[in-house]
Amino acid sequence: MRRRNTMTRLLVIAAFGLPFALPGAAAVAVPAAPARQLSEVIPAPVETRPDARDTFTLRPQTVIRTSPGSVAALQVGRQLAETLRPATGYQLPVLPVRSTPLPEIALVLGGTDGRVGREGYQLDVTRRGVTIRASTAAGLFAGTQTLRQLLPARIEAPDRQRTTWAVPGGRIVDYPRFAYRGAMLDLARHFHAVDEITAYVDLLSQYKINYLHLHLTDDQGWRIQIDSWPKLAPVGGGPGTGVDGVGPGYLTKADYQAVVAYAAARHITVVPEIDMPGHTNAAQSTYPELNCDGVAPPPRTDIEVGYSSLCIDDELTYRFVEDVIREIAEITPGPFLHIGGDEAHATTDDEYRTFMQRVLPMVAKYGKRVSGWNEILQVDPPTDVVAQFWGTGTTDADLAEAAARGNKVVMSPASKSYLDMKYDANTRLGLRWAGYIEVSDAYGWDPARRVTGVGEDAVLGVEAPLWSETLRSLDDIEYMAFPRLPAIAELGWSTAASHDWESFRARLGKQAPRWRLQEVDFYPSPQVPWS
Ligand code: TNX
């Protein structure tokens, strides 16, 4: 999955100024681990109460204990052990909770501070151990992600005996501001394979992202197997598809289900998107009967938008759409099915309304809740429809009206949260139609104060979309997502009161050693004091 070998990795680390050891040689100087603090976490926890007298140090005999009888808690314990074993070289057996003289990390369901809710946790660090309490496995998992950041970044393997695996003492009580904290990956413009998607999931889960939106279809490619329209994926996602014709591929249903399961194990819910009635050229070039004139347009490999439309007055269109929605709903355990609806410039307003009025009930029929880009609000959809706002402005009458009616909004303002925008004029990848987005821009907004009339109650959460017109590899994904993704993750999780650029950039800088060790190809923004 990762392509760099150890030597390159060491050179990369060296280039960033960390001490390094030649493979097999005795360890060179090991820096004293800088004292970490409970508050040095991204996203910023709600409440930290450091206790300088207490430090817990992971030792060879440390055990991980989980609430007896809970398979979900056991799974979180095993995941934590698997994360810490390679770094520490310790065995870290995972056993049921009981009173024990051994130093331990305990993952306990129940007994939490009442504020933690469904996704929060409470973390206590004393000399004897670390206890994470939560009311769900998702909360325990979130707590373990915090614990990872409280441990030192692993020094290269030869030095690990000399690393002190200390966790600063005290208590954290932490829970999210918003229920929806998403990231989107565009598989249509360039297909990203299962191992690339799961590698991205691993990174997202470290920052308490809980939704992965997959943009599965667009003009340039159809990336999901549909049995009742069997040519869609192998032809619409076949050789020569994608921007510049270099992004072919698709997910079989088994692949998709593997991604869903991998994400679910990290407490991330997949939101599949089938974009319609525009952004449909890949389907229409595969099946001529999906065009009003019965003629298949040529496949498209450019990055234009807004030229395609399903044939609104043809019954076959609705058979097609219902088949796709049914098959996607069948393999999607999460609540949402995203039907796109953006940039339907080749569809008149009347046609758009006709189309959506047919399609919205279909999604409900198959047990899913509709989400769609904010254009969907043109049809005054039912209040359970979630609108994803991608505008660049700070006023939007349709959005404010929908919020007043009771629709929930996911905030993805393009000029703030679009991870495919360039950082500055020199960024090799990305687009710039919504402007350059430096780290301070990505961090510098409040989801509940961005659009007039769309306040805290209307905001379901935030999402950072990553469109793939210019992306080709996992390295490209990482370079655009890091370090802006953690900024959006913090806006979604942390309180408005904790929002502070100086604090954020300092904490961000301290993530760098972790990213280097994980071989995350991040953009070393000049705005951040990188460790
Ligand atoms: C706009 S955002 C689009 C996408 C492009 C993206 C590129 C949205 C709903 N539509 O089709 O890929 O800009 O930044």
XYZ file of C-alpha atoms and ligand atoms in Angstrom:
545
model
C 0.000 0.000 0.000
C 2.762 2.372 0.957
C 5.454 2.416 -1.615
C 8.474 3.906 0.057
C 11.127 1.598 1.411
C 12.809 2.020 4.746
C 15.834 3.805 3.383
C 13.784 6.437 1.616
C 11.735 6.816 4.734
C 14.807 7.435 6.846
C 16.016 9.964 4.310
C 12.650 11.665 4.397
C 12.872 11.841 8.166
C 16.413 13.144 7.914
C 15.318 15.784 5.437
C 12.882 17.051 7.992
C 15.585 17.281 10.596
C 14.901 14.321 12.844
C 17.891 12.349 14.073
C 18.179 9.120 12.169
C 19.929 5.819 12.368
C 21.308 3.809 9.502
C 19.635 0.409 9.344
C 21.538 -2.018 11.532
C 23.799 0.630 13.013
C 23.726 1.566 16.682
C 21.184 4.212 17.502
C 22.378 7.782 17.201
C 21.317 10.403 19.737
C 17.755 10.001 20.959
C 16.152 13.310 21.783
C 14.579 13.580 25.206
C 10.894 13.117 24.520
C 9.366 16.572 24.777
C 6.903 16.715 27.646
C 3.493 16.359 26.145
C 0.415 17.830 27.699
C -3.136 16.564 27.914
C -4.263 19.450 25.759
C -1.868 18.697 22.884
C -4.510 16.798 20.966
C -6.334 17.383 17.664
C -9.282 17.880 17.746
C -8.967 19.927 20.958
C -10.733 18.098 23.815
C -13.621 19.797 25.572
C -12.077 19.697 29.036
C -8.587 18.796 30.227
C -7.485 18.749 33.852
C -3.783 17.973 33.944
C -2.272 16.523 37.082
C 1.462 17.065 36.931
C 2.127 14.618 39.792
C 0.784 11.696 37.815
C 2.325 10.140 34.754
C 1.559 6.686 33.439
C 4.330 4.846 31.692
C 3.593 1.952 29.389
C 5.777 -0.998 30.363
C 6.512 -4.474 29.037
C 3.989 -5.915 31.527
C 1.168 -3.470 30.739
C -2.125 -5.133 29.881
C -5.175 -3.769 28.095
C -8.462 -4.620 29.795
C -11.939 -4.198 28.334
C -15.476 -4.422 29.765
C -16.344 -8.109 30.064
C -19.051 -9.332 27.716
C -18.703 -6.516 25.212
C -17.387 -7.691 21.847
C -17.321 -4.102 20.614
C -15.160 -2.962 23.526
C -12.898 -5.996 23.032
C -12.485 -4.985 19.394
C -11.419 -1.471 20.409
C -8.943 -3.012 22.865
C -7.484 -5.250 20.178
C -7.183 -2.334 17.757
C -5.348 -0.313 20.385
C -3.010 -3.238 21.088
C -2.290 -3.657 17.378
C -1.475 0.038 17.105
C 0.861 0.067 20.100
C 2.628 -3.300 19.722
C 4.831 -2.519 16.717
C 5.907 0.802 18.231
C 6.624 -0.447 21.752
C 7.574 -4.051 21.149
C 5.421 -4.920 24.193
C 2.928 -7.798 24.204
C -0.031 -5.804 25.518
C -2.424 -8.722 26.012
C -6.124 -7.831 25.874
C -8.024 -9.263 28.858
C -11.353 -8.675 30.631
C -11.527 -5.911 33.237
C -10.919 -6.994 36.822
C -9.079 -5.564 39.756
C -5.448 -6.242 39.170
C -2.089 -5.140 40.433
C -0.742 -4.919 36.874
C -0.349 -1.572 35.153
C -3.156 -1.361 32.702
C -5.099 0.504 30.111
C -8.780 -0.112 30.833
C -11.563 0.447 28.306
C -14.798 0.547 30.255
C -18.373 0.879 29.035
C -20.500 2.961 31.386
C -19.844 5.052 34.454
C -19.057 8.151 32.458
C -19.502 11.807 33.065
C -23.046 12.412 31.776
C -21.914 14.879 29.147
C -20.009 12.395 26.997
C -23.102 11.205 25.108
C -22.914 8.659 22.307
C -19.484 9.478 20.904
C -17.622 11.072 23.772
C -15.370 9.590 26.419
C -13.653 10.300 29.660
C -9.946 9.544 29.985
C -8.176 9.321 33.333
C -4.439 8.954 33.649
C -2.868 8.073 36.983
C 0.407 6.441 37.900
C -1.302 3.040 37.882
C -2.951 3.206 34.562
C -5.136 4.798 31.940
C -8.902 4.367 32.130
C -11.101 5.314 29.219
C -14.834 5.301 29.938
C -17.588 5.765 27.380
C -21.189 4.771 26.843
C -20.473 3.191 23.428
C -17.622 1.489 21.596
C -17.475 4.579 19.355
C -16.691 6.637 22.446
C -14.030 4.178 23.574
C -12.510 4.276 20.098
C -12.433 8.078 20.168
C -10.704 7.889 23.541
C -8.042 5.535 22.185
C -7.321 7.981 19.357
C -6.694 10.644 21.976
C -4.474 8.242 23.907
C -2.390 7.589 20.786
C -1.700 11.292 20.486
C -0.757 11.505 24.166
C 1.953 8.879 23.693
C 5.238 9.886 22.073
C 5.560 9.561 18.329
C 7.556 6.403 17.769
C 11.229 6.947 17.177
C 12.723 4.634 14.542
C 12.730 0.995 15.554
C 16.390 0.772 16.699
C 15.639 3.363 19.372
C 12.434 2.029 20.703
C 13.875 0.465 23.864
C 15.011 3.920 24.810
C 11.674 5.608 24.261
C 9.749 6.278 27.463
C 6.117 5.576 26.686
C 4.780 8.151 29.103
C 1.255 9.535 29.165
C 0.697 12.825 31.015
C -1.516 12.543 34.104
C -4.960 14.033 34.631
C -8.453 13.833 33.216
C -10.022 14.575 29.842
C -13.769 14.812 29.321
C -14.490 15.048 25.631
C -17.416 14.860 23.214
C -18.235 16.257 19.766
C -19.856 19.582 18.963
C -21.482 18.189 15.787
C -22.877 14.726 15.043
C -21.569 14.661 11.464
C -17.852 15.034 10.796
C -17.185 13.937 7.255
C -14.614 13.577 4.554
C -15.426 12.959 0.891
C -13.363 11.151 -1.686
C -14.107 11.427 -5.417
C -13.637 8.010 -7.016
C -15.162 9.115 -10.328
C -12.637 11.571 -11.751
C -9.853 9.255 -10.699
C -10.540 5.858 -9.230
C -8.884 5.162 -5.873
C -8.481 1.487 -5.069
C -9.646 -0.235 -1.898
C -6.202 -0.106 -0.257
C -5.986 3.643 -0.902
C -9.456 4.249 0.505
C -8.738 2.193 3.620
C -5.410 3.978 4.117
C -7.347 7.254 4.041
C -9.874 5.809 6.526
C -7.003 5.027 8.909
C -5.924 8.660 8.793
C -9.458 10.038 9.132
C -10.175 7.897 12.174
C -7.229 9.414 14.036
C -8.988 12.782 13.918
C -12.447 11.521 14.978
C -14.015 11.833 11.523
C -17.142 9.657 11.558
C -18.512 9.797 7.979
C -16.817 8.853 4.707
C -18.725 10.154 1.688
C -17.801 8.317 -1.514
C -18.545 10.187 -4.754
C -19.074 7.046 -6.834
C -20.335 8.321 -10.180
C -19.759 11.313 -12.414
C -19.333 12.299 -16.055
C -15.895 10.707 -16.272
C -16.543 7.396 -14.561
C -19.016 5.010 -12.928
C -17.247 3.290 -10.035
C -19.681 0.861 -8.440
C -21.002 -2.475 -9.658
C -24.753 -2.473 -10.389
C -26.088 -5.929 -11.242
C -29.237 -4.822 -13.059
C -27.197 -2.557 -15.359
C -24.148 -4.780 -15.678
C -22.121 -2.654 -18.117
C -22.139 0.466 -15.924
C -19.025 -0.359 -13.926
C -16.884 -2.423 -16.329
C -17.539 -0.036 -19.242
C -18.382 3.251 -17.484
C -15.475 2.622 -15.117
C -13.374 0.660 -17.598
C -10.103 1.304 -19.426
C -9.683 4.894 -20.580
C -12.086 6.355 -18.014
C -11.263 9.164 -15.609
C -9.753 12.583 -16.184
C -7.166 12.330 -18.982
C -8.243 8.708 -19.343
C -5.874 7.607 -16.598
C -8.228 6.816 -13.723
C -9.961 3.530 -14.597
C -11.397 1.091 -12.093
C -14.451 0.415 -10.000
C -15.565 -1.156 -6.755
C -17.289 -4.502 -6.992
C -20.058 -4.878 -4.447
C -17.687 -7.022 -2.396
C -15.049 -4.264 -2.544
C -17.587 -1.671 -1.458
C -18.753 -3.865 1.400
C -15.151 -4.403 2.448
C -14.647 -0.626 2.582
C -17.895 -0.213 4.538
C -16.788 -2.872 7.048
C -13.272 -1.467 7.353
C -14.675 1.992 8.015
C -17.310 0.662 10.438
C -14.587 -1.025 12.480
C -13.142 2.472 12.893
C -16.564 3.938 13.722
C -16.878 5.637 10.349
C -20.118 5.369 8.371
C -19.983 5.322 4.569
C -22.292 7.687 2.669
C -22.523 6.572 -0.977
C -23.244 9.212 -3.619
C -24.866 8.604 -6.975
C -24.854 12.029 -8.606
C -27.943 12.894 -10.677
C -29.671 14.151 -12.791
C -26.450 15.846 -14.029
C -22.893 14.466 -13.820
C -24.177 11.345 -15.579
C -22.166 11.142 -18.790
C -20.435 7.885 -17.832
C -23.806 6.121 -17.494
C -25.205 7.747 -20.607
C -22.209 6.910 -22.752
C -22.487 3.297 -21.576
C -26.250 2.923 -22.142
C -27.615 4.835 -25.191
C -31.204 4.315 -23.966
C -30.493 6.674 -21.036
C -30.357 9.569 -23.530
C -33.469 11.349 -24.841
C -32.288 10.866 -28.428
C -31.175 7.281 -27.828
C -27.644 8.136 -28.916
C -24.730 7.488 -26.574
C -22.433 10.496 -26.179
C -18.707 9.812 -26.241
C -16.976 9.133 -22.926
C -15.526 12.292 -21.367
C -12.070 12.663 -19.852
C -11.992 16.477 -19.475
C -12.995 18.394 -16.340
C -15.978 20.365 -17.654
C -19.160 20.212 -15.585
C -22.861 20.887 -16.175
C -23.414 19.434 -19.669
C -25.040 16.065 -18.969
C -28.583 15.223 -17.867
C -30.635 12.097 -17.569
C -33.762 12.148 -19.731
C -36.375 13.556 -17.365
C -39.525 12.594 -19.320
C -38.550 9.005 -20.023
C -39.891 6.282 -17.691
C -36.761 4.247 -18.320
C -34.795 6.905 -16.429
C -36.771 6.143 -13.274
C -36.390 2.384 -13.702
C -32.657 2.982 -13.946
C -32.540 5.299 -10.947
C -34.661 2.992 -8.814
C -32.523 -0.030 -9.700
C -29.385 1.847 -8.708
C -30.860 3.236 -5.479
C -32.204 -0.185 -4.491
C -28.892 -1.937 -5.108
C -26.845 0.725 -3.324
C -29.260 0.823 -0.369
C -28.970 -2.972 -0.063
C -25.220 -2.834 0.505
C -25.197 0.312 2.654
C -25.843 -0.108 6.382
C -25.519 3.626 7.110
C -28.559 5.912 7.174
C -27.688 8.242 4.277
C -27.856 7.927 0.508
C -26.499 11.003 -1.282
C -28.124 11.735 -4.617
C -25.903 14.633 -5.711
C -28.142 17.070 -7.544
C -25.395 19.647 -8.128
C -24.654 21.608 -11.285
C -27.593 20.217 -13.276
C -27.173 23.022 -15.823
C -28.430 20.892 -18.713
C -31.723 20.306 -16.852
C -34.396 23.048 -16.667
C -35.757 24.080 -13.264
C -39.071 22.366 -14.028
C -37.343 19.187 -15.107
C -35.167 19.264 -12.010
C -38.248 19.524 -9.802
C -40.021 16.717 -11.691
C -36.952 14.513 -11.343
C -36.405 15.129 -7.643
C -40.070 14.648 -6.817
C -39.870 11.188 -8.368
C -36.518 10.271 -6.851
C -36.776 11.547 -3.253
C -39.496 9.004 -2.314
C -37.478 6.172 -3.878
C -34.665 6.706 -1.414
C -37.155 6.607 1.454
C -38.745 3.473 -0.038
C -35.430 1.660 0.350
C -35.035 2.826 3.928
C -32.480 5.579 3.484
C -32.361 9.266 4.287
C -31.550 11.597 1.379
C -28.590 13.858 1.391
C -27.777 16.057 -1.574
C -25.777 19.107 -2.587
C -27.511 22.352 -1.631
C -29.118 22.757 -5.102
C -31.585 20.106 -3.959
C -33.254 22.773 -1.790
C -34.731 24.311 -4.954
C -37.484 21.720 -4.730
C -38.359 22.394 -1.050
C -37.652 18.799 -0.060
C -39.056 17.191 3.108
C -37.310 18.261 6.289
C -35.488 14.967 6.756
C -33.431 15.716 3.626
C -29.901 16.845 4.496
C -28.414 19.595 2.330
C -24.668 19.770 1.842
C -23.707 23.405 1.375
C -20.775 23.939 -0.987
C -21.181 27.628 -1.783
C -18.451 30.207 -1.329
C -20.692 33.011 -0.043
C -22.053 33.780 3.398
C -25.683 34.240 2.397
C -27.942 31.718 0.694
C -31.692 32.302 0.796
C -32.616 28.684 -0.005
C -30.323 27.396 2.727
C -31.611 29.832 5.348
C -35.238 29.006 4.455
C -34.568 25.291 4.623
C -32.862 25.712 7.991
C -35.915 27.624 9.233
C -38.176 24.808 8.014
C -36.076 22.270 9.881
C -33.755 20.738 7.289
C -30.282 19.926 8.550
C -27.189 21.189 6.790
C -23.707 19.752 6.337
C -21.278 22.619 5.879
C -18.684 22.234 3.113
C -18.026 25.803 2.009
C -15.797 25.395 -1.030
C -13.518 28.307 -0.165
C -12.784 26.788 3.262
C -13.263 23.044 3.280
C -12.470 21.917 -0.290
C -9.319 19.865 0.034
C -8.829 19.922 -3.756
C -8.170 23.675 -3.774
C -4.505 24.642 -4.040
C -2.781 25.919 -0.892
C -1.176 28.730 -2.868
C -0.088 29.578 -6.393
C 2.799 27.098 -6.215
C 0.793 24.007 -5.290
C 1.466 21.386 -7.960
C -1.918 19.673 -7.529
C -5.464 20.914 -7.220
C -7.793 23.511 -8.667
C -8.321 27.121 -7.673
C -11.836 28.118 -8.680
C -12.808 28.678 -5.013
C -9.503 30.368 -4.205
C -6.325 29.239 -2.498
C -6.870 27.602 0.875
C -3.978 27.810 3.324
C -4.226 26.051 6.679
C -5.390 29.227 8.416
C -8.208 29.576 5.866
C -9.331 25.981 6.342
C -9.341 26.525 10.111
C -10.617 30.104 10.155
C -14.390 29.812 10.127
C -17.267 28.670 12.309
C -19.710 26.131 10.808
C -22.629 27.671 12.732
C -21.779 31.250 11.747
C -20.796 30.804 8.153
C -24.151 31.350 6.438
C -26.660 33.899 7.691
C -29.708 32.197 9.199
C -28.016 28.790 9.446
C -27.085 28.441 13.099
C -25.924 25.769 15.504
C -29.259 23.907 15.555
C -29.466 23.654 11.771
C -25.906 22.429 11.337
C -25.592 18.658 11.375
C -21.865 19.008 10.909
C -18.993 19.600 8.507
C -17.410 17.777 5.620
C -14.146 18.164 3.743
C -14.616 17.075 0.109
C -11.634 15.950 -1.942
C -12.319 16.029 -5.682
C -9.929 14.024 -7.821
C -9.522 15.849 -11.123
C -5.807 16.400 -10.446
C -5.120 13.518 -8.068
C -3.508 10.263 -9.121
C -2.176 8.502 -6.042
C -2.491 8.076 -2.296
C 0.420 10.475 -1.915
C -1.617 13.084 -3.805
C -4.607 12.487 -1.533
C -2.427 12.867 1.553
C -0.741 16.001 0.280
C -4.049 17.795 -0.242
C -5.714 16.470 2.933
C -2.837 17.101 5.325
C -2.741 19.370 7.171
C -6.162 20.804 6.252
C -8.235 17.732 7.107
C -7.305 17.958 10.822
C -8.426 21.610 10.714
C -11.882 20.664 9.459
C -11.999 17.750 11.911
C -11.371 20.161 14.775
C -14.144 22.501 13.566
C -16.503 19.522 13.614
C -15.525 18.145 17.014
C -14.226 20.908 19.268
C -16.219 23.647 20.975
C -16.540 27.065 19.383
C -15.063 28.513 22.589
C -11.824 26.539 22.107
C -11.289 27.864 18.584
C -7.864 29.454 18.557
C -5.457 29.634 15.638
C -2.291 29.980 17.740
C -3.184 26.932 19.792
C -4.203 24.972 16.704
C -1.075 25.669 14.681
C 1.140 24.768 17.649
C -0.685 21.459 18.122
C -0.645 20.830 14.370
C 3.113 21.292 14.223
C 3.522 18.534 16.800
C 1.660 16.067 14.593
C 4.439 16.125 12.014
C 6.647 13.398 13.555
C 3.619 11.077 13.560
C 2.890 11.804 9.913
C 6.512 11.219 8.931
C 6.480 7.870 10.673
C 3.184 6.970 9.010
C 4.625 8.178 5.690
C 1.883 10.735 5.261
C 2.935 13.018 2.445
C 1.807 16.289 4.007
C 2.184 19.868 2.782
C 4.696 21.601 5.090
C 2.776 24.851 5.294
C 4.933 27.857 6.238
C 2.138 28.890 8.619
C 2.867 26.017 10.994
C 5.814 25.543 13.418
C 6.614 21.954 12.393
C 8.382 19.763 14.936
C -17.582 21.464 -8.091
S -18.749 20.814 -5.529
C -18.226 20.246 -8.170
C -17.478 19.070 -8.618
C -16.060 19.394 -8.977
C -15.497 20.371 -7.976
C -14.055 20.674 -8.185
C -19.786 20.169 -6.409
C -21.013 19.790 -5.762
N -19.498 20.016 -7.706
O -18.145 18.475 -9.705
O -15.321 18.223 -8.966
O -16.238 21.556 -8.049
O -13.561 21.464 -7.165
